[in-house]
XYZ file of C-alpha atoms in Angstrom:
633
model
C 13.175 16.081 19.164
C 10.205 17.559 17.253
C 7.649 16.421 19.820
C 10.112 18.262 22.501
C 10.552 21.355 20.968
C 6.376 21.895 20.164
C 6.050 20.382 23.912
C 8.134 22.964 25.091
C 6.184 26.028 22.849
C 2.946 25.131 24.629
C 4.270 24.550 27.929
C 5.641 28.584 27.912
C 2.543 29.704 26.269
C 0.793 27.912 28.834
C 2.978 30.061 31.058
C 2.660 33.139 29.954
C -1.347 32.701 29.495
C -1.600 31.297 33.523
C 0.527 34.604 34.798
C -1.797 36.728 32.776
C -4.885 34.937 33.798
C -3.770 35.898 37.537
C -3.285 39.594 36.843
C -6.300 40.020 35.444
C -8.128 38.076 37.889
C -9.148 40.830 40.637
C -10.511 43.010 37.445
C -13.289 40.485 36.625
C -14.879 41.441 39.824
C -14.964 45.221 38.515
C -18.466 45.594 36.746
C -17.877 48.216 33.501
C -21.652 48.898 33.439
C -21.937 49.019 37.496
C -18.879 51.917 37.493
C -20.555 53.322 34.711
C -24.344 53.463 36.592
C -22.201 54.796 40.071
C -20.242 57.580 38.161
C -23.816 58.498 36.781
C -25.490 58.711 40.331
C -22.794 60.403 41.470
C -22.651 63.181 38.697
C -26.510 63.418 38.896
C -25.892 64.160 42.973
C -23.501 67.042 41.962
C -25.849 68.216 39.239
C -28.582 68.463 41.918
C -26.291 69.954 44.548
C -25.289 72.733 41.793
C -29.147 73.429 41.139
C -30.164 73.573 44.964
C -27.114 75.975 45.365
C -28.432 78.257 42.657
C -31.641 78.337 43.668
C -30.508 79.246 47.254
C -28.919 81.626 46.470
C -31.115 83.269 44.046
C -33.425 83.401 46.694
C -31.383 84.976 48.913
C -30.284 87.594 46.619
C -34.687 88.401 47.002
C -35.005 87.299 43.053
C -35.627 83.099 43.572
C -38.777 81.700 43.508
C -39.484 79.785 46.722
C -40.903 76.901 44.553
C -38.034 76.112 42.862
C -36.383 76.119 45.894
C -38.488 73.962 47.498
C -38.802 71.368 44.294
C -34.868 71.398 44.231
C -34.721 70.649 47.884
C -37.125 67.579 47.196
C -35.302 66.315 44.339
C -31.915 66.349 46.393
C -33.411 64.382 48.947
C -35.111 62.074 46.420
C -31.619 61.478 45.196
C -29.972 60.632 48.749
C -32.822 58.196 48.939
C -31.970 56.367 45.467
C -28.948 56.162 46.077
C -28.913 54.910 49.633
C -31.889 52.811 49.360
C -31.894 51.441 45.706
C -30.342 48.034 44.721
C -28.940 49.306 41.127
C -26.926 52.107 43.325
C -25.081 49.154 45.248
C -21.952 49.857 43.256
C -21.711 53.221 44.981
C -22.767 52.636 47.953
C -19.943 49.841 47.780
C -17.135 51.794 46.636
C -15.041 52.682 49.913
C -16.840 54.571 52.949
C -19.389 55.825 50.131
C -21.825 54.629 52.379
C -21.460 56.197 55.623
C -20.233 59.266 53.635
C -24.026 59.233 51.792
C -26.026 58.892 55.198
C -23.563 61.759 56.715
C -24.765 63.964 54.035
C -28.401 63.026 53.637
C -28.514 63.934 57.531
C -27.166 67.042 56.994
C -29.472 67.834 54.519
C -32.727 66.741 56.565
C -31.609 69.266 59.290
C -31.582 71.782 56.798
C -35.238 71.220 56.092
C -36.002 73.263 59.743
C -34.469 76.168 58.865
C -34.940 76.271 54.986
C -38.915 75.985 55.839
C -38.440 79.116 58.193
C -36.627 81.274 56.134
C -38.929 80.492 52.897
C -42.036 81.350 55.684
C -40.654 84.099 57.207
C -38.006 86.024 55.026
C -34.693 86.976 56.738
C -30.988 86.690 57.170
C -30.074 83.187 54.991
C -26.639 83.491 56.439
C -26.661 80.632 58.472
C -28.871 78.752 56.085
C -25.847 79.197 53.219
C -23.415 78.552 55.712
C -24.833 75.134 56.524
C -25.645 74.143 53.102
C -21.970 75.494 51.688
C -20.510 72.836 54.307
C -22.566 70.385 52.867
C -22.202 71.159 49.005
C -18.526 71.400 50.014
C -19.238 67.635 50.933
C -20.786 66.206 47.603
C -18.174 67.899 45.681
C -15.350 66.009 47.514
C -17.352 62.999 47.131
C -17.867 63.557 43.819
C -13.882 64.228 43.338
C -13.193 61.216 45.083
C -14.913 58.581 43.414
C -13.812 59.953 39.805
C -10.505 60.609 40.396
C -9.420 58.846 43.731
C -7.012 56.759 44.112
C -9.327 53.528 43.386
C -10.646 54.711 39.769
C -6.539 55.581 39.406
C -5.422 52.077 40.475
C -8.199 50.928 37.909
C -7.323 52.538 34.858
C -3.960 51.491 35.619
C -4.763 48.097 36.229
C -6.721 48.141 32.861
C -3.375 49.874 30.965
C -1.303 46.449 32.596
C -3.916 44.438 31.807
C -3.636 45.222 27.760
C 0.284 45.809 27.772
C 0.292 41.702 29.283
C -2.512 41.206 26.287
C -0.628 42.830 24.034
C 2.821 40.979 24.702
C 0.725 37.871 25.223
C -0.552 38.105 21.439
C 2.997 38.777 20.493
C 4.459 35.793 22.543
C 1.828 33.922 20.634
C 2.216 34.835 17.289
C 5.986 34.760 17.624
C 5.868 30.980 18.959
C 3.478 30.299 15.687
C 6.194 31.502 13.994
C 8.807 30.054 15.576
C 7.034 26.525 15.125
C 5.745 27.217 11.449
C 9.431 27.720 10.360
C 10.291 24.839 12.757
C 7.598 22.431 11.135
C 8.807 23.451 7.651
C 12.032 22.391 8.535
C 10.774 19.032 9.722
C 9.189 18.448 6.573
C 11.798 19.656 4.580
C 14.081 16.714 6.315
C 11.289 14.566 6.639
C 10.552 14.583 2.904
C 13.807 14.306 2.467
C 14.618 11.428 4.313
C 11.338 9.891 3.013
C 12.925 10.160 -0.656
C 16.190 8.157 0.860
C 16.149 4.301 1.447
C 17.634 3.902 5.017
C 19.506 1.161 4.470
C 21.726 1.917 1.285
C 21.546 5.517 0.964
C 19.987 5.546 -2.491
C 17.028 7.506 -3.706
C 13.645 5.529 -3.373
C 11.104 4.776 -5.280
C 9.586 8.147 -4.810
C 12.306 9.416 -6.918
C 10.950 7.650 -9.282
C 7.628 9.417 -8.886
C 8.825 12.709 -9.169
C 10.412 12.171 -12.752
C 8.767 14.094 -15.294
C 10.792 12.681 -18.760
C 14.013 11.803 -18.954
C 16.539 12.760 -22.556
C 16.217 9.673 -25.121
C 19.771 9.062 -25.402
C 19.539 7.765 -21.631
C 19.259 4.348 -21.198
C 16.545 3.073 -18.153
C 17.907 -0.251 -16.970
C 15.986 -2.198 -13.835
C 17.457 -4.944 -12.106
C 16.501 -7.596 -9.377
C 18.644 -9.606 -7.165
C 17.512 -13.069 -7.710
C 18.684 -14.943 -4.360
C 17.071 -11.825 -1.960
C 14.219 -13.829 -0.748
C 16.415 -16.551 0.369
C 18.705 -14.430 1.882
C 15.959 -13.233 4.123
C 14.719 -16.400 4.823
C 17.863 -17.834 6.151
C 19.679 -14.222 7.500
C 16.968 -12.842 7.999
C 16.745 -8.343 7.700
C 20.014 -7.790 8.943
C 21.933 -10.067 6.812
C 19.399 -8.984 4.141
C 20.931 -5.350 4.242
C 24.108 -6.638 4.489
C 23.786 -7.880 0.839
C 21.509 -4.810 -0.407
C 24.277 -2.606 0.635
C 27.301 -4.413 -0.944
C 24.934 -5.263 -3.950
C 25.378 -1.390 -4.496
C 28.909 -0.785 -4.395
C 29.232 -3.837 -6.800
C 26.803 -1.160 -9.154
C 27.981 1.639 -7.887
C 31.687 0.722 -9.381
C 29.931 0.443 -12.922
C 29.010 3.573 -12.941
C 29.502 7.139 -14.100
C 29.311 10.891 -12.577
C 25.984 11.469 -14.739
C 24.585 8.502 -13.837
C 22.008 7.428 -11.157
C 20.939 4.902 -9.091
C 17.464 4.189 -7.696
C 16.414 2.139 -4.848
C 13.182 0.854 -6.493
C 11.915 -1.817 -4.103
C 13.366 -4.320 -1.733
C 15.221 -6.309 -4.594
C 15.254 -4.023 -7.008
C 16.820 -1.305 -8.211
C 16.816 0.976 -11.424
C 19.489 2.891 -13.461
C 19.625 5.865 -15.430
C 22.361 5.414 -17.726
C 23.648 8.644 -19.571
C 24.518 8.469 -22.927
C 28.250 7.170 -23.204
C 30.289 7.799 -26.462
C 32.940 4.571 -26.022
C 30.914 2.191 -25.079
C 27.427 0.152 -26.426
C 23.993 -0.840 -23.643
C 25.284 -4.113 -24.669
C 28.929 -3.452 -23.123
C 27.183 -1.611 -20.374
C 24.981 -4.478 -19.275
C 27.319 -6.853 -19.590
C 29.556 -4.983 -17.096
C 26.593 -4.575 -14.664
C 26.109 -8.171 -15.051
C 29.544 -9.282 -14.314
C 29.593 -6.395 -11.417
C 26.482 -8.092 -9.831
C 27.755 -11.939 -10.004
C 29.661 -12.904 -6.839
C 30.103 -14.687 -4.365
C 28.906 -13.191 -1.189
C 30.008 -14.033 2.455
C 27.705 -13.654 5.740
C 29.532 -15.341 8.524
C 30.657 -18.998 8.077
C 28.963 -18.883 4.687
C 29.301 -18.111 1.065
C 26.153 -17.774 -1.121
C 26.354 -17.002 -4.663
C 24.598 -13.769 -5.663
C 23.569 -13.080 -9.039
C 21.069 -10.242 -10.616
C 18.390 -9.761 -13.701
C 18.307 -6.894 -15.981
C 15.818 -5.290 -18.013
C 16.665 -2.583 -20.477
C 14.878 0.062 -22.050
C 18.119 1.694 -24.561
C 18.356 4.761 -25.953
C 15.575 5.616 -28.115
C 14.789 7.779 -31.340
C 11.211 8.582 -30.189
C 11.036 11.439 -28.213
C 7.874 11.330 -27.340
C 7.604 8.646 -25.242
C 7.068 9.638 -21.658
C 8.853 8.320 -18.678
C 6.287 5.930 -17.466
C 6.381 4.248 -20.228
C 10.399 3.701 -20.663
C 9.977 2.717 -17.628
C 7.300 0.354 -18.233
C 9.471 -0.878 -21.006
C 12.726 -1.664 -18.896
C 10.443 -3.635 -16.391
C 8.519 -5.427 -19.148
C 12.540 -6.520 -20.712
C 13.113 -7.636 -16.814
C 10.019 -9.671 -16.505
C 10.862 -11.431 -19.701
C 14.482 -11.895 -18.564
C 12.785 -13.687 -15.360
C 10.760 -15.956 -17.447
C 13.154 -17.006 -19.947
C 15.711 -17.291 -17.069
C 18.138 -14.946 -18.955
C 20.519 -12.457 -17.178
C 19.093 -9.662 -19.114
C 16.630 -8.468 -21.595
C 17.102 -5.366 -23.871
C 13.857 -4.015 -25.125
C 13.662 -3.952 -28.946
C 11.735 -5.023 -32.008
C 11.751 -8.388 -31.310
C 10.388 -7.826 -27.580
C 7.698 -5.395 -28.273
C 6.778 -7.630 -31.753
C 6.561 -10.649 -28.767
C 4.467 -8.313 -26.166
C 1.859 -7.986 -29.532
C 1.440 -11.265 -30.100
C 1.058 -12.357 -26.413
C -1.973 -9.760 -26.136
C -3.214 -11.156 -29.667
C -2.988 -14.697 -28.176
C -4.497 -13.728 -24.476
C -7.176 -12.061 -26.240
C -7.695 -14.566 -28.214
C -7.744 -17.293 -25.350
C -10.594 -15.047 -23.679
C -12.522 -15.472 -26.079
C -11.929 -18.803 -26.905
C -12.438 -20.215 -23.560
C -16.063 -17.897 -23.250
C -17.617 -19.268 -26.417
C -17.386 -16.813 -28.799
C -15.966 -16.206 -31.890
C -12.197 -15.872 -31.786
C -8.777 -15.654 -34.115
C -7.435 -18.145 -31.889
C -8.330 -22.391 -31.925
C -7.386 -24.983 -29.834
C -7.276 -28.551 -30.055
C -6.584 -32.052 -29.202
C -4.138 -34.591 -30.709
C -3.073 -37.981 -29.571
C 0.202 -39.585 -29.268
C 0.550 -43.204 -29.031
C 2.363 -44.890 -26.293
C 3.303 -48.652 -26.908
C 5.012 -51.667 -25.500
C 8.769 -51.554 -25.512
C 8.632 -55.191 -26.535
C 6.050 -54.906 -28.897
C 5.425 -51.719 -31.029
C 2.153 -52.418 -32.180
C 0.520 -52.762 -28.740
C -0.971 -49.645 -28.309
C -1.179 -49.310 -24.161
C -3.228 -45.441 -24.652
C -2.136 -41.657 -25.985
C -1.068 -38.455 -24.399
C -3.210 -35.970 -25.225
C -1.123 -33.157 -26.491
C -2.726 -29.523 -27.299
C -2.368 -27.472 -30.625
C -3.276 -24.095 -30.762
C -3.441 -21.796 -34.168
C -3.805 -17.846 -34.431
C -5.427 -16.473 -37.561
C -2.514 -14.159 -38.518
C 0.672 -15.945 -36.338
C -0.121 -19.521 -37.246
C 0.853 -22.178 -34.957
C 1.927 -21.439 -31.884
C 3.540 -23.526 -29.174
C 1.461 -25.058 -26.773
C 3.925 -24.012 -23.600
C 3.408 -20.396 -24.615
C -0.255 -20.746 -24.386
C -0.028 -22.645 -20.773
C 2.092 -20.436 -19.365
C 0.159 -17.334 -20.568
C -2.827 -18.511 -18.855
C -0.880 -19.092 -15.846
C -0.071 -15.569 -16.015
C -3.284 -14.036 -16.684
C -5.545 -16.514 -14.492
C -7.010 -18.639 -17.157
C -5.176 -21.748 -16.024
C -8.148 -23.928 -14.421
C -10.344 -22.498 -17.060
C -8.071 -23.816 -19.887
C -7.367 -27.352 -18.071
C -11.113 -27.575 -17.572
C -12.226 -26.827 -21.425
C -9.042 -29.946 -21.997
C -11.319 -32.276 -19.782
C -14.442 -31.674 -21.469
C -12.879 -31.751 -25.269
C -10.900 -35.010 -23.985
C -14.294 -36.727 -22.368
C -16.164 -35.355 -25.726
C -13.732 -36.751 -28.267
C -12.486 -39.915 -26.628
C -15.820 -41.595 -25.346
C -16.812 -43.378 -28.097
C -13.300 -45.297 -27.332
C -14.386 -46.160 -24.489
C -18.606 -46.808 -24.935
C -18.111 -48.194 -28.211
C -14.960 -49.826 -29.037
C -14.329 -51.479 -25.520
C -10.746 -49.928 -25.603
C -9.153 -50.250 -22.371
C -5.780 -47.916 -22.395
C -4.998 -44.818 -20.649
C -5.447 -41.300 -21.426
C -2.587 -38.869 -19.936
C -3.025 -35.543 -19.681
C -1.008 -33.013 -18.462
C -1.455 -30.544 -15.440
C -1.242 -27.027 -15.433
C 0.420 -25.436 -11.805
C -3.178 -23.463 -11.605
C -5.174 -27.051 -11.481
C -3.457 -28.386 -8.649
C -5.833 -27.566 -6.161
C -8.781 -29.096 -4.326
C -11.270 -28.736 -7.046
C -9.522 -30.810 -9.218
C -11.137 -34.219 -8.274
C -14.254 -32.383 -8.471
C -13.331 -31.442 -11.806
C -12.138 -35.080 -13.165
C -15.400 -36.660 -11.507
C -17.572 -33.899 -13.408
C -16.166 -33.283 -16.575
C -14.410 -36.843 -17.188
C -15.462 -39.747 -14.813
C -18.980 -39.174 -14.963
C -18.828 -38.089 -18.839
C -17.763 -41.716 -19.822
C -14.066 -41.670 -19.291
C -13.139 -44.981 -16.615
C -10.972 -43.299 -13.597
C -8.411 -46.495 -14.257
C -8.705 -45.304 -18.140
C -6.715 -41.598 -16.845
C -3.515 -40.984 -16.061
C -2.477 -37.538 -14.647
C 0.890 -35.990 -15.663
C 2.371 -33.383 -13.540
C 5.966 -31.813 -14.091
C 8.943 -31.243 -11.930
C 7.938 -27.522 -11.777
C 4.590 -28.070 -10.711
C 5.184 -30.894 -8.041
C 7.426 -28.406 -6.475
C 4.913 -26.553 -5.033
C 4.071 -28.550 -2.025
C 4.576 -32.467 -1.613
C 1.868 -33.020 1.151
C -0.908 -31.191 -1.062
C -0.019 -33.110 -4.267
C 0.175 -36.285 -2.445
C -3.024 -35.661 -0.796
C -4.872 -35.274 -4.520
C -3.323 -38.520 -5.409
C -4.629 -40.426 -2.627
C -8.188 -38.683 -3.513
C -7.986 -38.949 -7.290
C -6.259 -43.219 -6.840
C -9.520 -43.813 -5.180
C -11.400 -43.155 -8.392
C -8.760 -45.183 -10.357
C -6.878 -42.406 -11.336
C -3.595 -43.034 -11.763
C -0.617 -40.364 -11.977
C 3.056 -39.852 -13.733
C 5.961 -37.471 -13.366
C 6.426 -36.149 -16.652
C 9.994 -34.587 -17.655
C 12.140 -36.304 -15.356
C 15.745 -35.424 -14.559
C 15.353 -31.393 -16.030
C 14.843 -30.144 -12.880
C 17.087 -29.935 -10.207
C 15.206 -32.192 -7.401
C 14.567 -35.231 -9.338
C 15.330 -37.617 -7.142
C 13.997 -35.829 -4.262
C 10.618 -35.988 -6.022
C 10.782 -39.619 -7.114
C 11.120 -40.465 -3.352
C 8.953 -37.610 -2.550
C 5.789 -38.170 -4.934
C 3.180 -41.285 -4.831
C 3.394 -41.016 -9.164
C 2.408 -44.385 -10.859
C 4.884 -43.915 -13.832
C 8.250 -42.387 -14.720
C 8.304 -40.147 -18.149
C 12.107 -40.387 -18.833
C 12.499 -36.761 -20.758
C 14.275 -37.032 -24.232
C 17.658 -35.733 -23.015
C 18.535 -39.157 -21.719
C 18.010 -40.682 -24.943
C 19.408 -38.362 -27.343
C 22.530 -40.267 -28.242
C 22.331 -43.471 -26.423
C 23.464 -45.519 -29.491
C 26.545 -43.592 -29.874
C 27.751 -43.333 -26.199
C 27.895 -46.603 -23.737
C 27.771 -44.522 -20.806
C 24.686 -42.556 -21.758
C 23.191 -45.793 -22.135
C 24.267 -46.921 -18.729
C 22.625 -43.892 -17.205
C 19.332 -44.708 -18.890
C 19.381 -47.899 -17.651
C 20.240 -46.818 -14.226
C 16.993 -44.595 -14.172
C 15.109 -47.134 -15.743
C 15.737 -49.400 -12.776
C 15.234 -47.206 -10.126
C 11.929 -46.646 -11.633
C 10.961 -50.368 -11.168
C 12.631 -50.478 -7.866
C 10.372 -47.846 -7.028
C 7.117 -50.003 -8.487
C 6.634 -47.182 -11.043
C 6.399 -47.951 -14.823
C 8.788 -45.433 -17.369
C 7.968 -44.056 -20.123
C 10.715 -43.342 -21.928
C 10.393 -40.177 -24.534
C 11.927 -38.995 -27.635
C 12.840 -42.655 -28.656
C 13.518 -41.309 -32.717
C 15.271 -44.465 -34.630
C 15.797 -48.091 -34.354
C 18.535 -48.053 -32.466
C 17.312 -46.230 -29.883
C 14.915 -48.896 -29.661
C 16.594 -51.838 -29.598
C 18.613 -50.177 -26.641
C 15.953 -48.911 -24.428
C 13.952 -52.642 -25.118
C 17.379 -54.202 -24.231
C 17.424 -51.803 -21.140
C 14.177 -52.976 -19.748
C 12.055 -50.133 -20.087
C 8.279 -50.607 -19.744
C 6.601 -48.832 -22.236
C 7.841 -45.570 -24.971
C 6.495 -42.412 -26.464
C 8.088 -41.251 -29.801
C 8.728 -40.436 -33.290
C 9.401 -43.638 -34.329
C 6.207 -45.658 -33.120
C 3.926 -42.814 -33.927
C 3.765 -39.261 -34.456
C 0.787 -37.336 -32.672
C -2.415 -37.489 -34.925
C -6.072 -36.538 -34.610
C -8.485 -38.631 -33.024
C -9.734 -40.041 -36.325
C -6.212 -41.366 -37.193
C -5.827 -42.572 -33.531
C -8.846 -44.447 -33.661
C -8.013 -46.075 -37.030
C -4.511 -47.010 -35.563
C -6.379 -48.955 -32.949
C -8.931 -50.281 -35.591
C -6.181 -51.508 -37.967
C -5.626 -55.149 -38.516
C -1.772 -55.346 -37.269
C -2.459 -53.384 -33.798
C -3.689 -54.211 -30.568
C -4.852 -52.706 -27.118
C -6.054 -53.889 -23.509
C -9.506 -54.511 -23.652
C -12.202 -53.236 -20.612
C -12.477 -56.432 -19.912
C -8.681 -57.579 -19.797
C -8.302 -54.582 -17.309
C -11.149 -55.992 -15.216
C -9.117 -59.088 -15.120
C -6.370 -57.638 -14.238
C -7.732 -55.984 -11.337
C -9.191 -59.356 -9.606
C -6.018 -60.983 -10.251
C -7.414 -63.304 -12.928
């Protein structure tokens, strides 16, 4: 529509420009300083005439001076010459029958030369002489007339008067279609903007709203929310279905709210609320009802797919000098922590922002850490034994577990450090400082004791990519650690990035001896998928399946159920969290292969690792027993 209305602006100023353009056209051939040089020639002719006349008549009258007569004559001639004969006189010779008009006269006035020369030689009667020469001034001055005030110098001034009324009403034309499309184009911008500030698809203000805040009153509460099943939505409805949901998704928040209230379009998932200040009821009571609001169960065609959401929120707050962007900042902070503890919601508070200080104090102290310098932050190594289910004093190797302490927090957990270097990009750095402590600290195992077990260590999501075999060969392998000596661990979480790559690194890495084991089995929600899936060596049975085997027969019939299926499936298991005797005796009785827990050993240092395997009552696979092994002797 816009493009048709300008289209249509131009076209009739096109219009009105073409019409004038032919008007005008015949006055371009009209010279200003030609008719300017011909009205000049012309008055110079009269002037001339009006001088020969006087001195005629003076003459005449017995008081001219024959001279002057003569000289006056001359210059009169000279003049019907110039203009007759001359190129810059064109323009009057041109104009009408100027032409034969100026050779009619210029004859008359050379057969005036006869009886002028007479009369000067012989005085007399200048009767006929005047007579003659009054029929030929009466000629120039109609000439004269005609070519300034004719009705070709009329037609031009009129001409000239159109010409400027069409300029005139051409400029007007002009500036009234300016006009016309200024207010026009303000209009479009107007909508434009304000269609710009509206998401199509639920009729919500978008995120440019929430650019154009400038504060908001501290008794409102900023709450942001995601919808956690969009992507698959999309992925499976694809956009139409996907606006389907994004527009029921808002009536389900739309019913939870109030007058005052508002409602932002953020993103494609998410959305963010501005939650006045309400008497009767608590944010608590408020986000609970949003919760409840956004958990249904949502049907597209033959289908039903749950829906559920993720809340951050920023409450009211007593500082009233905190600016928008960073309540906001607040509220999405409470939602990203939501996401990562896989709550429903978050409210920002003490506890959050005391958190959000000690995860900068611990990535800052990581930096450091992992770039040599001096740092508030340590990490290390500790070992925990894994034995023989049959025999607890046959030490088979260690996990190695990591410790980390802060200067001013203390100890703090070693998933909190992993996953905050998954967040900030320090995750290969961080697993490749573990291989280089590990081949540091356990090679004299391994150069000078002969020992033979297996070293597992655990995978971060960031190391499982194609440098990692470089990485084992270089800072493991070819620092004195035996490929058969490591075992890899790799959770449910991290396997499920991609099968084919993880089983392609196993085939690389089992070709240096490197063997591998799925670690926290059956807390995810694809075990079995990845036990069919995944080319793992071993089976770490996770602690839940454990926890109260002596009291319950059927927990222990589970265990033993995953116990077989991990020897069906040639894998060893490890069974964790094994914490009294009883436990024992069961998972021995069970027929699992080898166990990690409190009750063979607690993780230690190296130096009380190494005495474990040094003391009198222990024992371990030698180097040489696994050579044996491996030729089948």
């Amino acid at each position: 529509m816009t493009i048709g209305f300008l289209f249509l602006i131009v076209a009739f100023l096109l219009a009105a420009s073409f019409y004038t353009y032919l008007q005008d056209r015949r006055l371009q051939s009209v010279s200003i300083s030609a008719l300017r040089m011909a009205s000049w020639n012309l008055a110079q002719l009269g002037n001339e005439a009006g001088a020969l006349d006087r001195e005629l008549h003076l003459t005449a009258a017995g008081v001219g001076n024959p001279d002057d007569l003569a000289l006056r004559y001359d210059i009169l001639w000279s003049r019907y010459d110039y203009l007759l004969t001359n190129a810059e006189s064109r323009a009057t010779r041109d104009h009408d029958d100027n032409q034969a008009r100026l050779e009619e006269l210029f004859s008359q006035l050379r057969q005036l030369e006869q009886p002028l020369a007479a009369q000067l030689a012989t005085p007399g009667d200048w009767k006929s002489v005047l007579t003659d020469w009054n029929e030929q001034k009466t000629g120039i001055q109609r000439l004269v007339i005609d070519n300034f005030v004719g009705n070709e110098a009329n037609r031009l001034v009129t001409a000239v008067e159109a010409s400027r009324e069409r300029l005139s009403n051409l400029r007007i034309l002009t500036l009234g279609a300016l006009v016309a499309v200024f207010l026009y184009m303000a209009l479009a911008v107007s909508f434009v903007r304000k269609q710009a500030r509206v998401d199509p698809v639920t009729g919500l203000p978008n995120a440019l709203r929430l650019h154009s805040i400038r504060g908001v009153d501290r008794q409102t509460s900023i709450i942001t929310c995601e919808i956690r099943e969009f992507q698959l939505v999309i992925s499976d409805y694809g956009t139409e279905g996907a606006h389907r949901l994004l527009r029921h998704f808002t009536r389900q928040l739309r019913k939870q709210l109030l007058s005052e209230d508002e409602l932002i379009h953020a993103s494609q998932s998410e959305f963010v609320l501005l939650i006045a200040h309400r008497k009767s009821e608590t944010v608590s009571s408020i986000i609970e009802g949003l919760v409840d609001a956004s958990n249904f169960d949502w049907r597209i065609g033959n289908s039903v797919l749950h829906i559920s959401a993720t809340f951050g929120v920023d409450p009211e707050c007593d500082d009233g000098s905190l600016t928008w962007d960073a309540r906001h900042q607040r509220a999405h902070r409470a939602l990203t922590q939501a996401r990562l503890e896989n709550r429903t919601f978050y409210i920002n508070g003490e506890d959050l922002r005391r958190r959000l200080q000690e995860e900068q104090k611990i990535h800052a102290g990581l930096l450091r850490f992992l770039n040599n310098e001096p740092s508030s932050l340590g990490l290390h190594l500790v070992y925990q034994p894994i034995v023989s289910a049959s025999n607890r004093n046959y030490i088979t190797g260690a996990e190695v577990l990591l410790r980390c302490k802060e200067a001013t927090l203390g100890f703090v957990p070693p998933n909190r450090v992993v996953d905050l270097c998954e967040r900030f990009g320090l995750g290969v750095e961080l697993g490749r400082w573990l291989f280089r402590q590990v081949a540091l600290e356990t090679g004299q195992l391994y150069e000078g004791m002969d020992f033979g077990g297996s070293i597992s260590l655990n995978l971060n999501p960031a190391m499982l990519n194609s440098n990692l075999v470089n990485d084992i060969q270089a800072l493991l392998i070819d620092a004195g650690v035996p490929g058969n000596a490591l075992c890899m661990e790799i959770t449910e979480d991290n396997a499920a990035l991609e099968f084919k790559v993880i089983n392609t690194l196993i085939s690389r890495l089992r070709e240096l001896g490197v063997a591998f084991a799925l670690d926290d089995f059956g807390t995810g929600h694809s075990s079995l998928e990845y036990v069919r899936e995944l080319k793992v060596d071993r089976l770490k049975i996770d602690r839940c399946f454990v926890d109260g085997i002596e009291l319950s027969n059927d927990k222990a019939r589970f265990l033993g159920s995953i116990i077989a299926m991990a020897e069906q499936a040639y894998m060893k298991s490890v069974i964790e969290g094994v914490e009294n005797e009883a436990q024992w005796q069961l998972v021995e009785k069970l027929g699992g292969t080898l166990i990690q827990g409190y009750h063979a050993h607690r993780p230690m240092a190296l130096n009380c690792y190494i005495n474990l395997l040094l003391d009198a009552n222990s024992s371990y696979p030698t180097q040489a027993m696994n050579e044996q092994k491996r030729y089948g002797n």
